[in-house]
PDB file of C-alpha atoms in Angstrom:
ATOM      1  CA  UNK A  30     -21.063 -14.734 -14.695  1.00 61.00           C
ATOM      2  CA  UNK A  31     -22.183 -11.498 -12.961  1.00 64.00           C
ATOM      3  CA  UNK A  32     -25.783 -12.558 -12.193  1.00 74.00           C
ATOM      4  CA  UNK A  33     -27.075  -9.217 -13.467  1.00 83.00           C
ATOM      5  CA  UNK A  34     -24.763  -7.106 -11.282  1.00 93.00           C
ATOM      6  CA  UNK A  35     -23.101  -4.131 -12.950  1.00 97.00           C
ATOM      7  CA  UNK A  36     -19.539  -3.341 -11.932  1.00 98.00           C
ATOM      8  CA  UNK A  37     -18.419   0.295 -11.779  1.00 98.00           C
ATOM      9  CA  UNK A  38     -14.661   0.687 -12.267  1.00 98.00           C
ATOM     10  CA  UNK A  39     -13.251   3.969 -10.927  1.00 98.00           C
ATOM     11  CA  UNK A  40     -10.052   5.101 -12.639  1.00 98.00           C
ATOM     12  CA  UNK A  41      -8.424   8.120 -10.973  1.00 96.00           C
ATOM     13  CA  UNK A  42      -5.668   9.512 -13.185  1.00 96.00           C
ATOM     14  CA  UNK A  43      -2.987  12.142 -12.627  1.00 95.00           C
ATOM     15  CA  UNK A  44      -0.483  12.597 -15.479  1.00 95.00           C
ATOM     16  CA  UNK A  45      -1.074   9.104 -16.887  1.00 93.00           C
ATOM     17  CA  UNK A  46      -1.223  10.107 -20.569  1.00 95.00           C
ATOM     18  CA  UNK A  47       1.030   7.200 -21.565  1.00 93.00           C
ATOM     19  CA  UNK A  48      -1.002   4.430 -19.904  1.00 93.00           C
ATOM     20  CA  UNK A  49      -4.632   5.528 -19.461  1.00 96.00           C
ATOM     21  CA  UNK A  50      -5.829   4.319 -22.897  1.00 97.00           C
ATOM     22  CA  UNK A  51      -4.188   0.917 -22.432  1.00 96.00           C
ATOM     23  CA  UNK A  52      -5.745   0.540 -18.978  1.00 97.00           C
ATOM     24  CA  UNK A  53      -9.216   1.420 -20.277  1.00 98.00           C
ATOM     25  CA  UNK A  54      -8.779  -1.087 -23.101  1.00 98.00           C
ATOM     26  CA  UNK A  55      -7.793  -3.827 -20.624  1.00 97.00           C
ATOM     27  CA  UNK A  56     -10.832  -3.066 -18.447  1.00 98.00           C
ATOM     28  CA  UNK A  57     -13.122  -3.200 -21.494  1.00 98.00           C
ATOM     29  CA  UNK A  58     -11.809  -6.681 -22.318  1.00 97.00           C
ATOM     30  CA  UNK A  59     -13.132  -8.093 -19.031  1.00 97.00           C
ATOM     31  CA  UNK A  60     -16.252 -10.201 -19.804  1.00 97.00           C
ATOM     32  CA  UNK A  61     -18.500  -8.471 -17.269  1.00 97.00           C
ATOM     33  CA  UNK A  62     -21.148  -5.716 -17.461  1.00 97.00           C
ATOM     34  CA  UNK A  63     -18.872  -2.770 -16.674  1.00 98.00           C
ATOM     35  CA  UNK A  64     -19.267   0.974 -16.262  1.00 98.00           C
ATOM     36  CA  UNK A  65     -15.982   2.888 -16.474  1.00 98.00           C
ATOM     37  CA  UNK A  66     -15.822   6.147 -14.503  1.00 98.00           C
ATOM     38  CA  UNK A  67     -12.597   8.059 -15.233  1.00 98.00           C
ATOM     39  CA  UNK A  68     -11.527  11.020 -13.096  1.00 98.00           C
ATOM     40  CA  UNK A  69      -8.814  13.354 -14.390  1.00 98.00           C
ATOM     41  CA  UNK A  70      -7.310  14.782 -11.201  1.00 97.00           C
ATOM     42  CA  UNK A  71      -5.979  18.061 -12.564  1.00 97.00           C
ATOM     43  CA  UNK A  72      -3.372  16.487 -14.859  1.00 97.00           C
ATOM     44  CA  UNK A  73      -0.847  18.799 -16.499  1.00 97.00           C
ATOM     45  CA  UNK A  74      -0.128  16.485 -19.451  1.00 96.00           C
ATOM     46  CA  UNK A  75      -2.624  15.169 -22.015  1.00 96.00           C
ATOM     47  CA  UNK A  76      -4.489  12.814 -19.671  1.00 97.00           C
ATOM     48  CA  UNK A  77      -7.682  14.880 -19.736  1.00 97.00           C
ATOM     49  CA  UNK A  78      -7.670  15.032 -23.527  1.00 98.00           C
ATOM     50  CA  UNK A  79      -7.237  11.264 -23.783  1.00 98.00           C
ATOM     51  CA  UNK A  80     -10.077  10.682 -21.317  1.00 98.00           C
ATOM     52  CA  UNK A  81     -12.417  12.942 -23.297  1.00 98.00           C
ATOM     53  CA  UNK A  82     -11.468  11.167 -26.521  1.00 98.00           C
ATOM     54  CA  UNK A  83     -12.182   7.780 -24.964  1.00 98.00           C
ATOM     55  CA  UNK A  84     -15.499   9.112 -23.687  1.00 98.00           C
ATOM     56  CA  UNK A  85     -16.369  10.193 -27.228  1.00 98.00           C
ATOM     57  CA  UNK A  86     -15.486   6.706 -28.456  1.00 98.00           C
ATOM     58  CA  UNK A  87     -17.722   5.223 -25.720  1.00 97.00           C
ATOM     59  CA  UNK A  88     -14.796   3.386 -24.183  1.00 98.00           C
ATOM     60  CA  UNK A  89     -15.421   5.422 -21.016  1.00 98.00           C
ATOM     61  CA  UNK A  90     -18.957   5.857 -19.686  1.00 98.00           C
ATOM     62  CA  UNK A  91     -18.410   8.799 -17.319  1.00 98.00           C
ATOM     63  CA  UNK A  92     -15.594  11.355 -17.643  1.00 98.00           C
ATOM     64  CA  UNK A  93     -15.022  13.727 -14.725  1.00 98.00           C
ATOM     65  CA  UNK A  94     -12.381  16.439 -14.355  1.00 98.00           C
ATOM     66  CA  UNK A  95     -10.848  18.260 -11.388  1.00 98.00           C
ATOM     67  CA  UNK A  96      -9.578  21.705 -12.437  1.00 97.00           C
ATOM     68  CA  UNK A  97      -6.618  21.319 -10.049  1.00 97.00           C
ATOM     69  CA  UNK A  98      -4.866  18.307  -8.549  1.00 97.00           C
ATOM     70  CA  UNK A  99      -6.637  17.336  -5.314  1.00 96.00           C
ATOM     71  CA  UNK A 100      -5.138  13.905  -4.639  1.00 94.00           C
ATOM     72  CA  UNK A 101      -6.076  10.269  -5.177  1.00 93.00           C
ATOM     73  CA  UNK A 102      -8.595  10.098  -2.338  1.00 95.00           C
ATOM     74  CA  UNK A 103     -10.457  13.182  -3.545  1.00 96.00           C
ATOM     75  CA  UNK A 104     -10.535  11.834  -7.103  1.00 97.00           C
ATOM     76  CA  UNK A 105     -11.889   8.491  -5.902  1.00 97.00           C
ATOM     77  CA  UNK A 106     -14.650  10.199  -3.906  1.00 97.00           C
ATOM     78  CA  UNK A 107     -15.646  12.074  -7.062  1.00 98.00           C
ATOM     79  CA  UNK A 108     -15.704   8.808  -8.992  1.00 98.00           C
ATOM     80  CA  UNK A 109     -17.659   6.938  -6.333  1.00 98.00           C
ATOM     81  CA  UNK A 110     -20.295   9.680  -6.301  1.00 97.00           C
ATOM     82  CA  UNK A 111     -20.588   9.452 -10.093  1.00 98.00           C
ATOM     83  CA  UNK A 112     -20.826   5.640 -10.266  1.00 98.00           C
ATOM     84  CA  UNK A 113     -24.168   3.930 -10.901  1.00 98.00           C
ATOM     85  CA  UNK A 114     -23.196   0.232 -10.707  1.00 98.00           C
ATOM     86  CA  UNK A 115     -24.148  -2.332  -8.065  1.00 98.00           C
ATOM     87  CA  UNK A 116     -20.525  -3.003  -7.090  1.00 98.00           C
ATOM     88  CA  UNK A 117     -17.557  -0.608  -7.210  1.00 98.00           C
ATOM     89  CA  UNK A 118     -13.846  -1.289  -7.600  1.00 98.00           C
ATOM     90  CA  UNK A 119     -10.854   1.019  -8.021  1.00 97.00           C
ATOM     91  CA  UNK A 120      -8.453   0.546 -10.935  1.00 97.00           C
ATOM     92  CA  UNK A 121      -5.167   2.467 -10.907  1.00 92.00           C
ATOM     93  CA  UNK A 122      -4.459   4.302 -14.159  1.00 89.00           C
ATOM     94  CA  UNK A 123      -1.131   2.545 -14.618  1.00 84.00           C
ATOM     95  CA  UNK A 124      -0.524  -1.066 -15.626  1.00 86.00           C
ATOM     96  CA  UNK A 125       0.306  -2.560 -12.204  1.00 88.00           C
ATOM     97  CA  UNK A 126      -2.996  -4.410 -11.648  1.00 93.00           C
ATOM     98  CA  UNK A 127      -4.717  -6.806 -14.075  1.00 95.00           C
ATOM     99  CA  UNK A 128      -8.474  -6.124 -14.530  1.00 97.00           C
ATOM    100  CA  UNK A 129      -9.074  -9.789 -15.408  1.00 96.00           C
ATOM    101  CA  UNK A 130      -8.854 -10.355 -11.646  1.00 96.00           C
ATOM    102  CA  UNK A 131     -12.278  -8.668 -11.328  1.00 98.00           C
ATOM    103  CA  UNK A 132     -13.968 -11.948 -12.271  1.00 97.00           C
ATOM    104  CA  UNK A 133     -12.460 -13.741  -9.265  1.00 96.00           C
ATOM    105  CA  UNK A 134     -12.871 -10.811  -6.887  1.00 98.00           C
ATOM    106  CA  UNK A 135     -16.573 -10.569  -7.682  1.00 98.00           C
ATOM    107  CA  UNK A 136     -17.384 -14.180  -6.752  1.00 97.00           C
ATOM    108  CA  UNK A 137     -17.690 -13.827  -2.926  1.00 98.00           C
ATOM    109  CA  UNK A 138     -19.990 -10.814  -3.421  1.00 98.00           C
ATOM    110  CA  UNK A 139     -21.968 -12.587  -6.127  1.00 96.00           C
ATOM    111  CA  UNK A 140     -22.541 -15.595  -3.873  1.00 96.00           C
ATOM    112  CA  UNK A 141     -23.627 -13.463  -0.922  1.00 97.00           C
ATOM    113  CA  UNK A 142     -20.557 -14.212   1.182  1.00 98.00           C
ATOM    114  CA  UNK A 143     -18.927 -10.776   1.239  1.00 98.00           C
ATOM    115  CA  UNK A 144     -19.666  -7.067   1.260  1.00 98.00           C
ATOM    116  CA  UNK A 145     -16.081  -6.208   0.276  1.00 98.00           C
ATOM    117  CA  UNK A 146     -13.258  -8.180  -1.332  1.00 98.00           C
ATOM    118  CA  UNK A 147      -9.593  -7.147  -1.165  1.00 98.00           C
ATOM    119  CA  UNK A 148      -7.152  -8.349  -3.824  1.00 96.00           C
ATOM    120  CA  UNK A 149      -3.971  -9.251  -1.943  1.00 95.00           C
ATOM    121  CA  UNK A 150      -0.544  -8.998  -3.576  1.00 90.00           C
ATOM    122  CA  UNK A 151       0.895 -11.176  -0.789  1.00 89.00           C
ATOM    123  CA  UNK A 152      -1.205 -14.329  -1.076  1.00 89.00           C
ATOM    124  CA  UNK A 153       0.881 -16.101  -3.691  1.00 73.00           C
ATOM    125  CA  UNK A 154      -0.170 -14.486  -6.972  1.00 59.00           C
ATOM    126  CA  UNK A 155       2.349 -13.888  -9.764  1.00 60.00           C
ATOM    127  CA  UNK A 156       4.223 -10.632  -9.239  1.00 59.00           C
ATOM    128  CA  UNK A 157       7.106  -8.595 -10.549  1.00 56.00           C
ATOM    129  CA  UNK A 158      10.074  -8.553  -8.173  1.00 51.00           C
ATOM    130  CA  UNK A 159      10.830  -4.967  -7.107  1.00 55.00           C
ATOM    131  CA  UNK A 160      11.495  -3.009  -3.913  1.00 60.00           C
ATOM    132  CA  UNK A 161      12.142  -5.004  -0.720  1.00 69.00           C
ATOM    133  CA  UNK A 162      11.531  -2.095   1.640  1.00 66.00           C
ATOM    134  CA  UNK A 163       8.241  -1.264  -0.068  1.00 71.00           C
ATOM    135  CA  UNK A 164       6.971  -4.758   0.707  1.00 75.00           C
ATOM    136  CA  UNK A 165       8.206  -4.459   4.305  1.00 81.00           C
ATOM    137  CA  UNK A 166       6.457  -1.099   4.661  1.00 80.00           C
ATOM    138  CA  UNK A 167       3.218  -2.489   3.236  1.00 85.00           C
ATOM    139  CA  UNK A 168       3.266  -5.419   5.646  1.00 89.00           C
ATOM    140  CA  UNK A 169       3.989  -3.194   8.649  1.00 92.00           C
ATOM    141  CA  UNK A 170       1.136  -0.835   7.721  1.00 93.00           C
ATOM    142  CA  UNK A 171      -1.178  -3.821   7.279  1.00 95.00           C
ATOM    143  CA  UNK A 172      -0.136  -5.168  10.687  1.00 96.00           C
ATOM    144  CA  UNK A 173      -0.802  -1.806  12.328  1.00 96.00           C
ATOM    145  CA  UNK A 174      -4.179  -1.524  10.599  1.00 96.00           C
ATOM    146  CA  UNK A 175      -5.120  -5.053  11.685  1.00 97.00           C
ATOM    147  CA  UNK A 176      -4.221  -4.287  15.281  1.00 97.00           C
ATOM    148  CA  UNK A 177      -6.718  -1.428  15.336  1.00 96.00           C
ATOM    149  CA  UNK A 178      -9.441  -2.892  13.083  1.00 96.00           C
ATOM    150  CA  UNK A 179      -9.216  -6.499  14.358  1.00 97.00           C
ATOM    151  CA  UNK A 180      -9.189  -7.735  10.752  1.00 97.00           C
ATOM    152  CA  UNK A 181      -6.593 -10.273   9.560  1.00 97.00           C
ATOM    153  CA  UNK A 182      -5.762  -8.775   6.175  1.00 98.00           C
ATOM    154  CA  UNK A 183      -2.486  -9.452   4.374  1.00 95.00           C
ATOM    155  CA  UNK A 184      -2.591  -6.339   2.131  1.00 95.00           C
ATOM    156  CA  UNK A 185      -4.409  -3.297   3.470  1.00 96.00           C
ATOM    157  CA  UNK A 186      -2.765  -0.977   0.917  1.00 93.00           C
ATOM    158  CA  UNK A 187      -3.941  -2.869  -2.169  1.00 95.00           C
ATOM    159  CA  UNK A 188      -5.654  -0.849  -4.874  1.00 94.00           C
ATOM    160  CA  UNK A 189      -8.171  -3.646  -5.528  1.00 97.00           C
ATOM    161  CA  UNK A 190     -10.953  -3.180  -3.011  1.00 98.00           C
ATOM    162  CA  UNK A 191     -14.273  -4.301  -4.497  1.00 98.00           C
ATOM    163  CA  UNK A 192     -17.259  -3.137  -2.435  1.00 98.00           C
ATOM    164  CA  UNK A 193     -21.018  -3.245  -2.741  1.00 98.00           C
ATOM    165  CA  UNK A 194     -21.969   0.205  -4.037  1.00 98.00           C
ATOM    166  CA  UNK A 195     -24.620   1.128  -1.412  1.00 98.00           C
ATOM    167  CA  UNK A 196     -22.133   0.306   1.358  1.00 98.00           C
ATOM    168  CA  UNK A 197     -19.218   2.204  -0.200  1.00 98.00           C
ATOM    169  CA  UNK A 198     -21.369   5.250  -0.921  1.00 98.00           C
ATOM    170  CA  UNK A 199     -22.525   5.271   2.725  1.00 97.00           C
ATOM    171  CA  UNK A 200     -19.007   5.388   4.184  1.00 97.00           C
ATOM    172  CA  UNK A 201     -17.859   8.832   5.425  1.00 95.00           C
ATOM    173  CA  UNK A 202     -14.634   9.159   3.429  1.00 95.00           C
ATOM    174  CA  UNK A 203     -12.557  12.329   3.768  1.00 93.00           C
ATOM    175  CA  UNK A 204      -8.911  11.578   2.873  1.00 90.00           C
ATOM    176  CA  UNK A 205      -7.577  13.448  -0.154  1.00 90.00           C
ATOM    177  CA  UNK A 206      -4.274  11.719  -0.881  1.00 83.00           C
ATOM    178  CA  UNK A 207      -3.029   8.166  -0.343  1.00 79.00           C
ATOM    179  CA  UNK A 208      -4.803   7.957   3.021  1.00 90.00           C
ATOM    180  CA  UNK A 209      -7.786   6.540   1.140  1.00 94.00           C
ATOM    181  CA  UNK A 210      -6.636   2.931   1.638  1.00 95.00           C
ATOM    182  CA  UNK A 211      -6.345   2.936   5.463  1.00 95.00           C
ATOM    183  CA  UNK A 212      -9.473   5.080   5.723  1.00 96.00           C
ATOM    184  CA  UNK A 213     -11.749   2.857   3.640  1.00 97.00           C
ATOM    185  CA  UNK A 214     -10.376  -0.206   5.455  1.00 97.00           C
ATOM    186  CA  UNK A 215     -11.140   1.335   8.856  1.00 97.00           C
ATOM    187  CA  UNK A 216     -14.616   2.424   7.756  1.00 97.00           C
ATOM    188  CA  UNK A 217     -15.442  -1.053   6.440  1.00 98.00           C
ATOM    189  CA  UNK A 218     -14.360  -2.574   9.751  1.00 97.00           C
ATOM    190  CA  UNK A 219     -16.426  -0.039  11.686  1.00 96.00           C
ATOM    191  CA  UNK A 220     -19.424  -0.844   9.478  1.00 96.00           C
ATOM    192  CA  UNK A 221     -19.004  -4.550  10.369  1.00 97.00           C
ATOM    193  CA  UNK A 222     -18.685  -5.387   6.678  1.00 98.00           C
ATOM    194  CA  UNK A 223     -17.967  -8.968   5.668  1.00 98.00           C
ATOM    195  CA  UNK A 224     -14.480  -8.737   4.129  1.00 98.00           C
ATOM    196  CA  UNK A 225     -12.761 -11.398   2.007  1.00 98.00           C
ATOM    197  CA  UNK A 226      -9.270 -11.533   0.514  1.00 97.00           C
ATOM    198  CA  UNK A 227      -8.229 -13.177  -2.752  1.00 97.00           C
ATOM    199  CA  UNK A 228      -4.659 -13.455  -4.073  1.00 95.00           C
ATOM    200  CA  UNK A 229      -3.977 -11.432  -7.225  1.00 95.00           C
ATOM    201  CA  UNK A 230      -1.116 -10.923  -9.654  1.00 90.00           C
ATOM    202  CA  UNK A 231       0.842  -7.671  -9.510  1.00 88.00           C
ATOM    203  CA  UNK A 232       3.276  -5.948 -11.881  1.00 80.00           C
ATOM    204  CA  UNK A 233       4.635  -2.979  -9.945  1.00 66.00           C
ATOM    205  CA  UNK A 234       6.270   0.070 -11.531  1.00 48.00           C
ATOM    206  CA  UNK A 235       9.637   1.622 -10.798  1.00 53.00           C
ATOM    207  CA  UNK A 236       9.925   5.344 -10.093  1.00 46.00           C
ATOM    208  CA  UNK A 237      11.449   5.783 -13.545  1.00 49.00           C
ATOM    209  CA  UNK A 238       8.266   4.238 -14.964  1.00 48.00           C
ATOM    210  CA  UNK A 239       6.051   6.715 -13.120  1.00 48.00           C
ATOM    211  CA  UNK A 240       5.431   5.369  -9.612  1.00 51.00           C
ATOM    212  CA  UNK A 241       4.336   8.293  -7.429  1.00 52.00           C
ATOM    213  CA  UNK A 242       3.960   7.076  -3.845  1.00 59.00           C
ATOM    214  CA  UNK A 243       6.985   7.825  -1.660  1.00 62.00           C
ATOM    215  CA  UNK A 244       8.246   7.394   1.891  1.00 62.00           C
ATOM    216  CA  UNK A 245       6.402  10.548   2.942  1.00 74.00           C
ATOM    217  CA  UNK A 246       3.102   8.887   2.014  1.00 66.00           C
ATOM    218  CA  UNK A 247       4.093   5.775   3.953  1.00 70.00           C
ATOM    219  CA  UNK A 248       4.867   7.860   7.040  1.00 81.00           C
ATOM    220  CA  UNK A 249       1.568   9.707   6.654  1.00 84.00           C
ATOM    221  CA  UNK A 250      -0.231   6.353   6.344  1.00 83.00           C
ATOM    222  CA  UNK A 251       0.769   5.512   9.937  1.00 90.00           C
ATOM    223  CA  UNK A 252      -1.093   8.594  11.120  1.00 91.00           C
ATOM    224  CA  UNK A 253      -4.038   7.779   8.860  1.00 92.00           C
ATOM    225  CA  UNK A 254      -4.314   4.266  10.306  1.00 94.00           C
ATOM    226  CA  UNK A 255      -4.330   5.601  13.862  1.00 94.00           C
ATOM    227  CA  UNK A 256      -6.612   8.529  13.102  1.00 93.00           C
ATOM    228  CA  UNK A 257      -9.318   6.688  11.180  1.00 95.00           C
ATOM    229  CA  UNK A 258      -9.417   3.723  13.551  1.00 95.00           C
ATOM    230  CA  UNK A 259      -9.312   5.599  16.866  1.00 93.00           C
ATOM    231  CA  UNK A 260     -11.645   8.387  15.783  1.00 87.00           C
ATOM    232  CA  UNK A 261     -14.613   6.845  13.962  1.00 78.00           C
ATOM    233  CA  UNK A 262     -17.132   9.258  12.450  1.00 74.00           C
ATOM    234  CA  UNK A 263     -19.873  10.559  14.700  1.00 67.00           C
ATOM    235  CA  UNK A 264     -23.211   8.802  14.127  1.00 62.00           C
ATOM    236  CA  UNK A 265     -25.722  10.861  12.142  1.00 55.00           C
ATOM    237  CA  UNK A 266     -28.197  12.810  14.219  1.00 53.00           C
ATOM    238  CA  UNK A 267     -31.795  11.561  14.281  1.00 52.00           C
ATOM    239  CA  UNK A 268     -34.135  13.419  11.962  1.00 43.00           C
ATOM    240  CA  UNK A 269     -35.882  15.203  14.813  1.00 43.00           C
ATOM    241  CA  UNK A 270     -32.550  16.694  15.940  1.00 43.00           C
ATOM    242  CA  UNK A 271     -31.797  18.035  12.457  1.00 42.00           C
ATOM    243  CA  UNK A 272     -35.082  19.956  12.165  1.00 42.00           C
ATOM    244  CA  UNK A 273     -34.557  23.597  13.005  1.00 40.00           C
ATOM    245  CA  UNK A 274     -36.704  25.060  15.754  1.00 38.00           C
ATOM    246  CA  UNK A 275     -38.995  27.881  14.582  1.00 44.00           C
ATOM    247  CA  UNK A 276     -38.116  31.298  15.968  1.00 44.00           C
ATOM    248  CA  UNK A 277     -40.498  32.430  18.746  1.00 47.00           C
ATOM    249  CA  UNK A 278     -43.087  34.960  17.757  1.00 50.00           C
ATOM    250  CA  UNK A 279     -42.614  38.493  19.050  1.00 51.00           C
ATOM    251  CA  UNK A 280     -44.387  39.175  22.348  1.00 52.00           C
ATOM    252  CA  UNK A 281     -47.767  40.927  22.258  1.00 51.00           C
ATOM    253  CA  UNK A 282     -49.078  39.343  19.078  1.00 44.00           C
TER     254      UNK A 282
END
């Protein structure tokens, strides 16, 4: 089913003590060769303790901890750096996304058709009915991102972005909070990656159930879309430009 490819699943968790064990269990039930990399992003509840316990039980392969909360993007960069699989995907530490979708998301990569696959919540998959204005905001941000990137995505903000590991590790990612989604989308477009979309199911949370993203993050996402698309990273300098020039010898020697 995976043709020998190993999938690294990055789980960034901040105060998800109630759900992290259930999420890890659901990921482990996926019939694929999987490496789970869990990043505790400075949680103030028992999330870190649960992650360490699951690591001891070999439910988690790599357990990483931030001493203070640095944000989702920073936690994902830590996880990406610590992953050793051939393909990488992000799994939120709540129960909104179903890991069984990994099997379908992997197929375009497995068959050599894609470098990255986005799981879209707006392509007809089963979903919990929740906030109207959240869906409007997501679609507007996706439209804005598409206008700059020239992609025709339906869900730029989706958590499920499955990417070939060498490509993802090569992208210059810098965003610390929820700007990760528009940034990685812009960087994939700038890298001329072959991007596919597949419809997925989605069971969103209410704020009472622990949802963290707010209108401030949506407003910031507009700036992130503009910033990361209009200001691509500078190309790396050739090796000969990075070599320091020896200091001249003192005169008279």
